[in-house]
Short mmCIF file of C-alpha atoms in Angstrom, two decimals:
data_model
loop_
_atom_site.label_atom_id
_atom_site.label_comp_id
_atom_site.label_asym_id
_atom_site.label_seq_id
_atom_site.Cartn_x
_atom_site.Cartn_y
_atom_site.Cartn_z
CA MET A 911 82.92 121.54 90.30
CA ARG A 912 81.99 121.50 93.98
CA PHE A 913 85.27 119.80 94.83
CA LEU A 914 87.34 122.59 93.29
CA ALA A 915 85.21 125.38 94.80
CA ARG A 916 85.40 123.84 98.26
CA ARG A 917 89.13 123.27 97.93
CA THR A 918 89.67 126.92 96.97
CA LEU A 919 87.64 128.21 99.90
CA LEU A 920 89.45 125.97 102.36
CA SER A 921 92.85 127.05 101.00
CA VAL A 922 91.96 130.72 101.41
CA ALA A 923 90.71 130.12 104.95
CA ASP A 924 93.85 128.16 105.85
CA TYR A 925 96.11 130.95 104.61
CA ALA A 926 94.09 133.38 106.71
CA VAL A 927 94.53 131.45 109.98
CA THR A 928 98.25 130.93 109.31
CA MET A 929 99.01 134.62 108.80
CA PRO A 930 101.51 136.02 111.37
CA LEU A 931 98.83 138.33 112.75
CA ILE A 932 96.70 135.32 113.72
CA ARG A 933 99.42 132.78 114.36
CA TRP A 934 100.60 134.28 117.62
CA THR A 935 97.33 133.13 119.17
CA TRP A 936 98.38 129.51 118.63
CA THR A 937 100.86 129.65 121.50
CA GLY A 938 99.63 127.19 124.07
CA PRO A 939 100.20 127.01 127.82
CA ALA A 940 103.17 125.15 129.25
CA SER A 941 101.13 124.13 132.29
CA ASP A 942 99.05 121.37 130.65
CA GLU A 943 99.57 118.03 132.33
CA TRP A 944 99.80 115.12 129.94
CA VAL A 945 99.08 111.53 130.97
CA GLY A 946 100.40 108.49 129.15
CA ALA A 947 97.07 107.25 127.81
CA LEU A 948 98.37 106.29 124.37
CA GLY A 949 100.25 103.02 124.03
CA GLU A 950 102.67 101.79 121.38
CA PHE A 951 102.29 98.57 119.39
CA ARG A 952 104.79 99.25 116.60
CA PRO A 953 108.07 97.29 116.72
CA THR A 954 111.12 98.79 118.40
CA ASP A 955 114.81 98.27 117.72
CA ARG A 956 117.53 99.11 120.22
CA GLU A 957 120.13 99.10 117.45
CA THR A 958 118.34 102.09 115.95
CA VAL A 959 118.93 104.01 119.18
CA LEU A 960 122.63 103.19 119.18
CA GLU A 961 122.97 104.12 115.51
CA MET A 962 121.22 107.45 116.03
CA ILE A 963 123.50 108.33 118.93
CA GLN A 964 126.43 107.67 116.59
CA GLY A 965 124.89 110.07 114.05
CA ARG A 966 123.52 107.44 111.66
CA TYR A 967 119.83 107.72 110.82
CA LEU A 968 118.17 104.91 108.87
CA PHE A 969 114.66 105.95 107.83
CA SER A 970 112.68 104.68 104.82
CA SER A 971 115.56 102.42 103.75
CA LYS A 972 117.93 105.40 103.44
CA LEU A 973 120.92 105.73 105.76
CA VAL A 974 122.16 109.27 106.42
CA ASP A 975 125.35 109.81 108.44
CA THR A 976 125.25 113.30 109.94
CA HIS A 977 128.73 112.89 111.50
CA GLY A 978 127.39 114.03 114.84
CA VAL A 979 125.41 116.99 113.52
CA SER A 980 121.70 117.24 114.30
CA PRO A 981 119.60 115.69 111.50
CA PHE A 982 117.44 118.81 111.61
CA ALA A 983 120.47 120.93 110.68
CA ILE A 984 121.36 119.23 107.41
CA GLU A 985 119.78 119.16 103.97
CA VAL A 986 118.65 115.73 102.79
CA ASP A 987 117.05 115.27 99.39
CA HIS A 988 114.79 112.35 100.32
CA GLY A 989 111.14 113.08 100.99
CA ASP A 990 110.27 109.82 102.76
CA TRP A 991 113.35 110.07 105.01
CA LEU A 992 112.45 113.63 105.97
CA ASP A 993 108.84 112.64 106.61
CA ASP A 994 109.92 109.88 109.01
CA LEU A 995 112.32 112.25 110.77
CA GLN A 996 109.77 115.04 111.16
CA ALA A 997 106.96 112.72 112.27
CA PHE A 998 109.03 111.51 115.27
CA ALA A 999 107.89 107.89 114.91
CA TRP A 1000 111.51 107.01 115.80
CA LEU A 1001 110.79 108.03 119.40
CA ARG A 1002 109.33 104.56 119.96
CA HIS A 1003 112.79 103.01 119.75
CA PHE A 1004 113.79 104.97 122.88
CA ARG A 1005 111.06 103.21 124.83
CA ASP A 1006 113.65 100.54 125.58
CA ALA A 1007 116.37 103.06 126.44
CA ARG A 1008 118.67 101.62 129.12
CA THR A 1009 120.64 104.67 130.13
CA ASP A 1010 120.04 108.28 131.02
CA GLU A 1011 122.29 109.23 128.12
CA GLU A 1012 119.93 107.61 125.63
CA ARG A 1013 116.90 109.40 127.10
CA ARG A 1014 118.79 112.70 127.08
CA PHE A 1015 119.60 112.16 123.42
CA ALA A 1016 115.91 111.79 122.49
CA ARG A 1017 115.08 114.91 124.50
CA ALA A 1018 117.98 116.84 122.97
CA LEU A 1019 116.76 116.02 119.45
CA THR A 1020 113.26 117.15 120.35
CA LEU A 1021 114.49 120.41 121.84
CA ASP A 1022 116.66 120.94 118.77
CA TRP A 1023 113.59 120.50 116.58
CA ILE A 1024 111.73 123.08 118.67
CA GLY A 1025 114.61 125.50 118.31
CA ARG A 1026 114.86 125.06 114.53
CA GLU A 1027 111.36 124.13 113.39
CA GLY A 1028 109.18 125.28 116.27
CA SER A 1029 107.97 128.26 114.28
CA PHE A 1030 105.31 127.67 111.64
CA ASP A 1031 106.40 126.25 108.30
CA ARG A 1032 103.73 125.19 105.82
CA ASP A 1033 105.46 121.92 104.94
CA ILE A 1034 106.75 120.85 108.36
CA TRP A 1035 103.47 121.87 110.01
CA ALA A 1036 101.26 120.29 107.34
CA PRO A 1037 98.18 118.87 109.16
CA SER A 1038 98.90 115.18 108.53
CA LEU A 1039 102.57 115.46 109.48
CA CYS A 1040 101.79 117.63 112.50
CA ALA A 1041 99.06 115.20 113.60
CA ARG A 1042 101.43 112.21 113.50
CA ARG A 1043 104.11 114.20 115.35
CA VAL A 1044 101.64 115.20 118.09
CA LEU A 1045 100.50 111.60 118.52
CA ASN A 1046 104.10 110.37 118.73
CA TRP A 1047 104.99 113.02 121.32
CA LEU A 1048 101.93 112.03 123.36
CA ARG A 1049 102.75 108.32 123.10
CA HIS A 1050 106.25 108.93 124.45
CA PHE A 1051 105.89 112.10 126.49
CA ASN A 1052 107.51 110.40 129.47
CA ILE A 1053 110.67 109.78 127.40
CA LEU A 1054 110.85 113.48 126.57
CA VAL A 1055 110.44 114.84 130.09
CA GLU A 1056 111.98 112.20 132.38
CA GLY A 1057 115.06 113.81 133.88
CA ALA A 1058 114.40 117.11 132.08
CA SER A 1059 114.74 120.46 133.83
CA MET A 1060 111.60 122.49 134.54
CA GLU A 1061 112.53 124.85 131.72
CA GLN A 1062 113.00 122.01 129.24
CA THR A 1063 109.71 120.40 130.26
CA ALA A 1064 107.92 123.72 129.86
CA THR A 1065 109.46 124.26 126.41
CA ILE A 1066 108.36 120.83 125.19
CA ALA A 1067 104.87 121.18 126.67
CA ARG A 1068 104.45 124.65 125.17
CA SER A 1069 105.49 123.44 121.71
CA LEU A 1070 103.13 120.49 121.96
CA SER A 1071 100.24 122.75 122.93
CA THR A 1072 101.02 125.10 120.04
CA GLN A 1073 101.00 122.24 117.54
CA ILE A 1074 97.70 121.03 118.99
CA GLN A 1075 96.19 124.48 118.60
CA SER A 1076 97.30 124.54 114.96
CA LEU A 1077 95.49 121.23 114.42
CA ARG A 1078 92.32 122.57 116.01
CA LEU A 1079 92.31 125.51 113.62
CA ARG A 1080 93.68 123.91 110.46
CA GLY A 1081 92.27 120.37 110.66
CA VAL A 1082 88.78 121.51 109.62
CA LEU A 1083 90.30 123.57 106.79
CA ALA A 1084 92.47 120.81 105.29
CA THR A 1085 92.11 120.51 101.53
CA GLU A 1086 93.21 116.85 101.47
CA PRO A 1087 90.81 114.33 103.09
CA VAL A 1088 93.60 112.34 104.79
CA ASP A 1089 94.95 115.53 106.41
CA ALA A 1090 91.54 116.27 107.90
CA LEU A 1091 91.12 112.69 109.17
CA LEU A 1092 94.56 112.43 110.80
CA ALA A 1093 94.10 115.83 112.45
CA ALA A 1094 90.74 114.70 113.87
CA ILE A 1095 92.26 111.43 115.16
CA ALA A 1096 95.12 113.34 116.78
CA LEU A 1097 92.66 115.58 118.62
CA VAL A 1098 90.96 112.50 120.08
CA GLY A 1099 94.40 111.42 121.31
CA VAL A 1100 94.88 114.86 122.85
CA ALA A 1101 91.59 114.58 124.74
CA LEU A 1102 92.58 111.14 126.04
CA CYS A 1103 95.92 112.44 127.33
CA ASN A 1104 94.63 115.62 128.97
CA GLU A 1105 92.14 115.24 131.80
CA SER A 1106 90.89 118.79 131.33
CA ALA A 1107 89.81 117.90 127.78
CA GLU A 1108 88.14 114.60 128.66
CA SER A 1109 84.70 116.09 128.07
CA ASP A 1110 85.68 116.67 124.40
CA ILE A 1111 86.19 112.97 123.64
CA ASN A 1112 82.65 112.30 122.50
CA SER A 1113 82.38 115.24 120.10
CA ARG A 1114 85.83 114.56 118.66
CA LEU A 1115 85.01 110.90 118.14
CA ARG A 1116 81.86 111.90 116.27
CA ARG A 1117 83.94 113.98 113.86
CA VAL A 1118 86.34 111.08 113.29
CA HIS A 1119 83.39 108.80 112.51
CA ARG A 1120 81.93 111.31 110.06
CA LEU A 1121 85.23 111.55 108.20
CA LEU A 1122 85.70 107.78 108.18
CA GLU A 1123 82.23 107.30 106.71
CA GLN A 1124 83.23 109.62 103.89
CA GLN A 1125 86.69 108.17 103.29
CA ILE A 1126 86.39 104.41 103.85
CA ASP A 1127 84.39 102.48 101.25
CA ASP A 1128 81.99 99.60 101.88
CA ASP A 1129 84.83 97.08 101.56
CA GLY A 1130 86.94 98.80 104.23
CA LEU A 1131 89.44 100.39 101.82
CA HIS A 1132 90.38 104.07 101.85
CA ARG A 1133 89.00 105.81 98.78
CA SER A 1134 92.50 106.80 97.67
CA ARG A 1135 92.92 103.03 96.99
CA CYS A 1136 96.42 103.35 98.44
CA ALA A 1137 97.71 100.74 100.91
CA LYS A 1138 100.24 103.20 102.31
CA VAL A 1139 97.42 105.54 103.34
CA GLN A 1140 95.46 102.56 104.70
CA VAL A 1141 98.35 101.56 106.98
CA GLN A 1142 98.94 105.14 108.10
CA ILE A 1143 95.31 105.51 109.22
CA LEU A 1144 95.24 102.06 110.82
CA VAL A 1145 98.30 102.84 112.96
CA GLU A 1146 96.63 105.88 114.51
CA LEU A 1147 93.15 104.35 114.83
CA ILE A 1148 94.50 101.23 116.54
CA THR A 1149 96.34 103.42 119.05
CA ILE A 1150 93.17 105.37 119.82
CA ARG A 1151 91.04 102.24 120.16
CA GLN A 1152 93.51 100.66 122.57
CA ALA A 1153 93.54 103.81 124.71
CA LEU A 1154 89.73 103.95 124.74
CA ARG A 1155 89.55 100.34 125.87
CA ARG A 1156 91.96 100.96 128.73
CA ASN A 1157 90.69 104.30 129.97
CA GLN A 1158 87.16 104.89 128.68
CA GLU A 1159 84.96 101.84 129.21
CA GLN A 1160 81.96 103.42 127.50
CA TYR A 1161 83.96 103.54 124.28
CA ALA A 1162 85.47 100.05 124.59
CA ASN A 1163 84.00 98.82 121.28
CA GLU A 1164 84.74 101.99 119.34
CA PHE A 1165 85.99 101.37 115.78
CA THR A 1166 86.02 97.56 116.23
CA GLU A 1167 83.84 96.70 113.23
CA LEU A 1168 85.41 99.37 111.05
CA LEU A 1169 88.96 98.31 111.89
CA GLU A 1170 88.19 94.69 111.08
CA SER A 1171 86.92 95.70 107.63
CA MET A 1172 90.02 97.86 107.10
CA HIS A 1173 92.30 94.96 108.09
CA ARG A 1174 90.49 92.65 105.65
CA ALA A 1175 90.81 95.22 102.88
CA LEU A 1176 94.54 95.65 103.55
CA ASP A 1177 95.02 91.90 103.46
CA ALA A 1178 93.05 91.73 100.21
CA ILE A 1179 95.66 93.90 98.46
CA SER A 1180 98.70 92.24 100.05
CA LEU A 1181 100.91 89.50 98.63
CA GLY A 1182 102.55 86.43 100.11
CA THR A 1183 105.75 88.45 100.45
CA GLY A 1184 104.09 90.40 103.28
CA GLU A 1185 104.09 93.61 101.22
CA PRO A 1186 100.95 95.35 99.99
CA ALA A 1187 100.89 95.44 96.19
CA TYR A 1188 102.40 98.51 94.52
CA PHE A 1189 99.33 100.39 93.35
CA ASN A 1190 98.21 104.02 93.54
CA GLY A 1191 101.19 105.53 95.34
CA THR A 1192 102.05 102.50 97.46
CA GLY A 1193 105.70 101.58 97.29
CA GLN A 1194 108.22 100.28 99.76
CA MET A 1195 106.90 99.89 103.30
CA ALA A 1196 108.66 98.55 106.37
CA HIS A 1197 107.70 94.88 106.58
CA ASP A 1198 107.80 94.78 110.38
CA LEU A 1199 105.35 97.72 110.55
CA VAL A 1200 102.87 96.01 108.21
CA VAL A 1201 103.13 92.82 110.26
CA ALA A 1202 102.60 94.75 113.51
CA VAL A 1203 99.50 96.42 112.10
CA GLN A 1204 97.98 93.19 110.80
CA ALA A 1205 98.75 91.44 114.10
CA GLN A 1206 96.22 93.71 115.80
CA SER A 1207 93.30 91.87 114.19
CA PRO A 1208 92.58 88.31 113.04
CA ALA A 1209 90.44 89.62 110.16
CA ARG A 1210 91.83 88.37 106.86
CA ALA A 1211 90.83 88.03 103.22
CA ARG A 1212 91.33 84.30 102.81
CA ALA A 1213 89.61 83.69 99.48
CA THR A 1214 89.38 84.86 95.90
CA GLY A 1215 87.23 87.99 95.70
CA VAL A 1216 86.93 91.72 95.01
CA ALA A 1217 87.55 94.67 97.34
CA GLY A 1218 87.70 98.36 96.54
CA GLY A 1219 88.09 97.80 92.80
CA TYR A 1220 90.91 95.28 93.28
CA GLY A 1221 90.64 91.58 92.56
CA ARG A 1222 92.45 88.93 94.59
CA LEU A 1223 93.19 85.34 93.58
CA ILE A 1224 94.37 82.76 96.11
CA ALA A 1225 95.30 79.18 95.26
CA GLY A 1226 97.86 77.05 97.06
CA ARG A 1227 100.81 79.30 97.91
CA SER A 1228 100.05 81.82 95.15
CA ILE A 1229 98.38 85.21 95.42
CA VAL A 1230 97.48 87.57 92.58
CA VAL A 1231 96.29 91.14 93.20
CA ALA A 1232 94.87 92.93 90.15
CA ASP A 1233 93.53 96.44 89.65
CA SER A 1234 90.37 97.10 87.67
CA GLY A 1235 91.56 100.67 87.14
CA LEU A 1236 88.78 102.21 89.21
CA VAL A 1237 89.49 105.95 89.37
CA PRO A 1238 88.95 107.49 92.83
CA PRO A 1239 86.98 110.73 93.29
CA PRO A 1240 89.08 113.83 92.43
CA GLU A 1241 89.82 114.73 96.05
CA TYR A 1242 91.50 111.33 96.51
CA GLY A 1243 93.28 111.13 93.16
CA HIS A 1244 96.42 113.25 93.57
CA ASN A 1245 98.64 110.15 93.99
CA ALA A 1246 96.53 107.63 92.06
CA HIS A 1247 98.11 105.61 89.24
CA ALA A 1248 96.72 104.71 85.81
CA SER A 1249 97.00 100.98 86.49
CA ALA A 1250 93.95 99.47 84.80
CA LEU A 1251 94.30 95.67 84.38
CA ALA A 1252 97.70 95.65 86.12
CA PHE A 1253 98.55 92.83 88.53
CA GLU A 1254 101.19 91.58 90.94
CA PHE A 1255 101.87 87.89 91.49
CA SER A 1256 103.61 86.09 94.35
CA HIS A 1257 104.21 82.43 95.11
CA GLY A 1258 105.02 81.80 98.75
CA ARG A 1259 107.58 84.42 99.74
CA ASP A 1260 108.70 84.91 96.13
CA LEU A 1261 107.58 87.90 94.12
CA VAL A 1262 107.27 86.94 90.45
CA VAL A 1263 105.48 89.76 88.58
CA CYS A 1264 105.13 93.28 89.93
CA ASN A 1265 104.72 96.99 89.19
CA CYS A 1266 107.40 99.68 89.38
CA GLY A 1267 105.78 101.60 92.24
CA PRO A 1268 105.92 105.38 92.77
CA ALA A 1269 108.89 107.43 91.65
CA PRO A 1270 111.69 107.24 94.22
CA THR A 1271 113.19 110.31 95.80
CA GLY A 1272 115.66 111.88 93.43
CA MET A 1273 113.47 111.11 90.41
CA GLU A 1274 110.62 113.54 91.13
CA ASN A 1275 110.89 114.86 87.57
CA ASN A 1276 109.74 111.41 86.44
CA ARG A 1277 106.93 111.16 88.97
CA HIS A 1278 104.35 111.47 86.20
CA LEU A 1279 105.97 108.61 84.25
CA PHE A 1280 105.81 106.20 87.20
CA ARG A 1281 102.06 106.82 87.46
CA GLN A 1282 101.41 105.76 83.86
CA GLY A 1283 100.28 102.37 82.58
CA ILE A 1284 103.72 101.53 81.18
CA ALA A 1285 105.10 101.36 84.75
CA HIS A 1286 102.64 98.57 85.53
CA SER A 1287 102.19 94.94 84.49
CA ALA A 1288 99.32 95.81 82.19
CA PRO A 1289 98.42 96.34 78.53
CA THR A 1290 98.65 99.82 77.01
CA ILE A 1291 98.08 101.15 73.49
CA ASN A 1292 100.59 103.51 71.88
CA ALA A 1293 102.19 103.78 75.37
CA LEU A 1294 99.10 105.68 76.55
CA SER A 1295 97.24 104.83 79.75
CA ALA A 1296 93.60 103.87 80.21
CA ALA A 1297 93.13 106.97 82.39
CA SER A 1298 94.68 110.42 82.12
CA ILE A 1299 96.68 112.63 84.47
CA PRO A 1300 96.28 116.24 83.22
CA ALA A 1301 99.40 118.38 83.43
CA SER A 1302 97.39 121.58 83.69
CA GLY A 1303 93.90 122.82 84.43
CA PRO A 1304 91.69 122.46 87.49
CA LEU A 1305 92.44 118.72 87.87
CA ALA A 1306 96.17 118.96 87.20
CA GLY A 1307 98.05 116.03 88.69
CA ARG A 1308 94.90 114.06 89.56
CA LEU A 1309 93.84 110.85 87.90
CA VAL A 1310 90.88 111.34 85.55
CA SER A 1311 88.83 108.49 84.04
CA ILE A 1312 88.36 107.98 80.31
CA GLY A 1313 85.31 106.21 78.91
CA ALA A 1314 82.77 104.01 80.68
CA PRO A 1315 83.42 102.61 84.17
CA THR A 1316 85.80 99.70 84.59
CA GLU A 1317 84.53 96.17 85.14
CA ILE A 1318 85.71 93.43 87.50
CA GLU A 1319 84.33 90.02 88.44
CA ALA A 1320 85.74 87.18 90.54
CA ASP A 1321 84.92 83.47 90.40
CA GLU A 1322 86.03 81.85 93.64
CA ALA A 1323 85.32 78.31 92.46
CA ASP A 1324 87.54 78.67 89.37
CA HIS A 1325 90.16 80.92 91.04
CA SER A 1326 89.68 83.44 88.23
CA LEU A 1327 89.26 87.16 87.65
CA MET A 1328 87.82 89.06 84.71
CA LEU A 1329 88.69 92.75 84.33
CA ALA A 1330 87.85 95.15 81.51
CA THR A 1331 88.72 98.74 80.68
CA HIS A 1332 86.89 101.08 78.29
CA GLY A 1333 89.69 103.63 78.42
CA TYR A 1334 90.81 102.87 74.84
CA GLU A 1335 87.39 102.47 73.25
CA ASP A 1336 86.93 106.00 71.86
CA ARG A 1337 90.60 106.53 70.98
CA PHE A 1338 91.51 103.18 69.43
CA GLY A 1339 88.24 101.34 68.88
CA VAL A 1340 88.77 98.49 71.36
CA ILE A 1341 87.83 97.39 74.85
CA ILE A 1342 90.60 95.43 76.56
CA GLN A 1343 89.46 92.51 78.67
CA ARG A 1344 91.91 90.59 80.86
CA SER A 1345 91.24 87.16 82.37
CA LEU A 1346 93.51 85.74 85.10
CA THR A 1347 93.27 82.18 86.41
CA LEU A 1348 95.35 80.24 88.94
CA LEU A 1349 95.66 76.52 88.22
CA ALA A 1350 97.46 73.50 89.69
CA GLU A 1351 97.26 74.76 93.28
CA GLY A 1352 98.73 78.11 92.26
CA LYS A 1353 101.72 76.72 90.38
CA THR A 1354 100.36 78.05 87.08
CA LEU A 1355 98.97 81.49 86.24
CA VAL A 1356 97.09 81.72 82.95
CA GLY A 1357 96.25 85.04 81.35
CA GLN A 1358 94.20 86.09 78.33
CA ASP A 1359 94.10 89.65 77.01
CA LYS A 1360 91.27 90.18 74.53
CA LEU A 1361 91.00 93.26 72.33
CA ILE A 1362 87.27 93.51 71.65
CA ARG A 1363 86.38 95.66 68.63
CA LYS A 1364 83.67 98.25 69.24
CA GLY A 1365 82.96 99.55 65.75
CA GLY A 1366 84.78 102.18 63.79
CA ARG A 1367 88.44 102.05 62.87
CA VAL A 1368 90.73 100.00 65.12
CA SER A 1369 94.26 101.35 65.44
CA GLY A 1370 97.31 101.49 67.69
CA ALA A 1371 100.13 99.26 68.87
CA CYS A 1372 99.37 97.28 72.03
CA ALA A 1373 102.18 96.45 74.46
CA ILE A 1374 101.49 93.99 77.28
CA ARG A 1375 104.09 94.36 80.02
CA PHE A 1376 105.22 92.05 82.82
CA HIS A 1377 107.65 93.80 85.19
CA LEU A 1378 109.70 91.15 86.97
CA ALA A 1379 110.89 90.87 90.55
CA HIS A 1380 114.27 92.21 91.59
CA GLN A 1381 117.20 89.88 90.85
CA ALA A 1382 115.13 87.73 88.48
CA GLU A 1383 117.39 86.29 85.78
CA VAL A 1384 115.83 86.09 82.32
CA GLN A 1385 116.85 83.37 79.88
CA GLU A 1386 115.30 83.87 76.44
CA GLY A 1387 114.47 80.98 74.14
CA GLU A 1388 112.69 80.75 70.81
CA ASP A 1389 109.40 79.58 72.23
CA LEU A 1390 109.65 80.32 75.96
CA VAL A 1391 111.34 82.45 78.60
CA ARG A 1392 112.78 80.99 81.81
CA LEU A 1393 112.86 83.15 84.93
CA LYS A 1394 115.21 82.27 87.77
CA LEU A 1395 114.25 84.10 90.97
CA SER A 1396 116.65 85.05 93.75
CA SER A 1397 115.32 82.12 95.81
CA GLY A 1398 116.41 79.71 93.08
CA ALA A 1399 112.85 78.96 91.94
CA ILE A 1400 112.43 78.76 88.16
CA TRP A 1401 109.30 79.83 86.26
CA THR A 1402 108.66 79.39 82.55
CA PHE A 1403 106.75 81.97 80.52
CA LEU A 1404 104.90 80.97 77.34
CA TRP A 1405 102.86 83.23 75.06
CA GLU A 1406 100.76 83.16 71.90
CA GLY A 1407 99.44 85.83 69.57
CA ALA A 1408 102.17 88.47 69.96
CA GLU A 1409 105.88 89.18 69.52
CA MET A 1410 108.04 89.02 72.66
CA ARG A 1411 110.95 91.18 73.77
CA VAL A 1412 112.79 91.77 77.07
CA GLU A 1413 113.57 95.28 78.29
CA ASP A 1414 115.01 96.96 81.37
CA SER A 1415 112.71 98.00 84.19
CA VAL A 1416 112.99 99.36 87.74
CA ARG A 1417 111.45 98.74 91.14
CA GLN A 1418 111.73 100.31 94.55
CA SER A 1419 112.15 97.71 97.29
CA ALA A 1420 112.06 98.05 101.05
CA TYR A 1421 114.94 95.59 101.19
CA PHE A 1422 117.07 96.45 98.17
CA GLY A 1423 116.27 100.12 97.51
CA PHE A 1424 115.89 101.37 93.94
CA HIS A 1425 117.17 98.75 91.50
CA ARG A 1426 117.10 97.96 87.84
CA THR A 1427 115.09 94.89 86.92
CA LYS A 1428 113.71 93.36 83.71
CA GLN A 1429 110.34 93.29 82.00
CA ILE A 1430 108.80 91.02 79.40
CA VAL A 1431 106.86 92.91 76.71
CA LEU A 1432 104.41 91.34 74.24
CA ASP A 1433 103.77 93.49 71.16
CA VAL A 1434 100.81 93.28 68.79
CA LEU A 1435 98.88 95.66 66.56
CA ALA A 1436 95.36 96.24 67.86
CA ALA A 1437 93.96 95.80 64.35
CA ASP A 1438 95.60 92.37 64.01
CA ALA A 1439 94.86 90.96 67.47
CA GLU A 1440 91.82 89.43 69.01
CA GLU A 1441 93.44 87.57 71.88
CA VAL A 1442 96.91 87.31 73.38
CA SER A 1443 97.44 84.34 75.71
CA TRP A 1444 100.29 83.83 78.17
CA ILE A 1445 101.15 81.52 81.03
CA PHE A 1446 103.59 81.41 83.99
CA THR A 1447 104.40 77.90 85.26
CA LEU A 1448 106.60 76.85 88.16
CA GLU A 1449 109.21 74.27 87.24
CA GLU A 1450 109.37 71.49 89.79
CA SER A 1451 112.43 69.30 90.22
#
């Protein structure tokens, strides 16, 4: 495959340019003068500054108390926390620093990072992480150097230049598309902040556009189909566009149309809770960051429709986001989930039905399990998914499609979606078709799961799962299930054509962390079933 051959060549080339014999040439000058061309639109929190000074670091919903020790000097087994620390996005909170002590603290942490991590490390200097760190240093360079000695300023500037040089060399050799894109965006930011590199803006913008054309689909969604990646790219692109508007009039309209389509696509896979739906590696995300990103554009997906292989239903205060199971190209599939026909459902600010999300830190051994169909509100047969994730071979760890392409249709007038997967056709003799309809101004969600026979012998046990929101209380009855949400709202669940049971489940939440929840499971033999019907209805007092 061309993808694998290209990936191998790029890996070899990257190892060559990161060899010690070559790496010494990365050292950049300390004499570069950086201007504050990049602004900051993400929310800030002064309490975060005060907590950090006290040795308490809250990143990615995990609080680590270092007891006064540098966070770069301790071992923390939490990938997302470490990513936030190493990316330096926390520098923005020091924008509102009120004392010299607070500014010195931010500078001291940065100098400590240079002392400990300033030499090349393949993980800490990974192109995407390095690109975000460079952009954050450029955004807040004044915080780092205000009141610093000449030696400290030179040390910071030299480290920044070295990281930039690594991006110049390694960005074009990145094996992951997102790494290449973020590195290219960072180099545009570098050109905007360094007057001597101003002539490079045009050529660097052209590279960013080429990569965006490859990575963003016609609906404005990144081809990884991951909202987390979508937000990450939007944060950096918005920053660049704002800087271009302020300082480069000829580029004032750069990215405008593209960003609007990306905002619409993000909104199309987001729920009324404010969170993007948990699909394809998207899990907990800071709500205030998502709000800040979406506030940069009025573009919204306000109606029932389809975007990037996802379907969206809107009626009254209810939103349903469903996944057709579209498998991304191999280069985008290393975090993709086998979530064909899965959905999430919110009513107002209440989450009702959801997916488990990616495996949380500390459960990496179960990462594969969280990517399977059973971790989603979807039907599976014999606990197998509609797509595969090979454990070995050239596509190990990447989502691979099974059978004919998935199908998805939306009917805006009827507030309905039809999705179908062929992933079980060859193995079990059925196509599974799911219909979702919102009725009564969104107070009722009706679902039908049809097992359509396609000749040959039909076999297998089908389990249709509904993972429930955190803190939902489940009251089982003979003919119905009542769900009491944390808000006090009560939903009834009725079903027909299958046996019902309630099991434990889990979900990672930006507000509650990793918690045990419940799931409703409908069981039926594929050979005995033609259609399983179910309905969620809001009880009104």
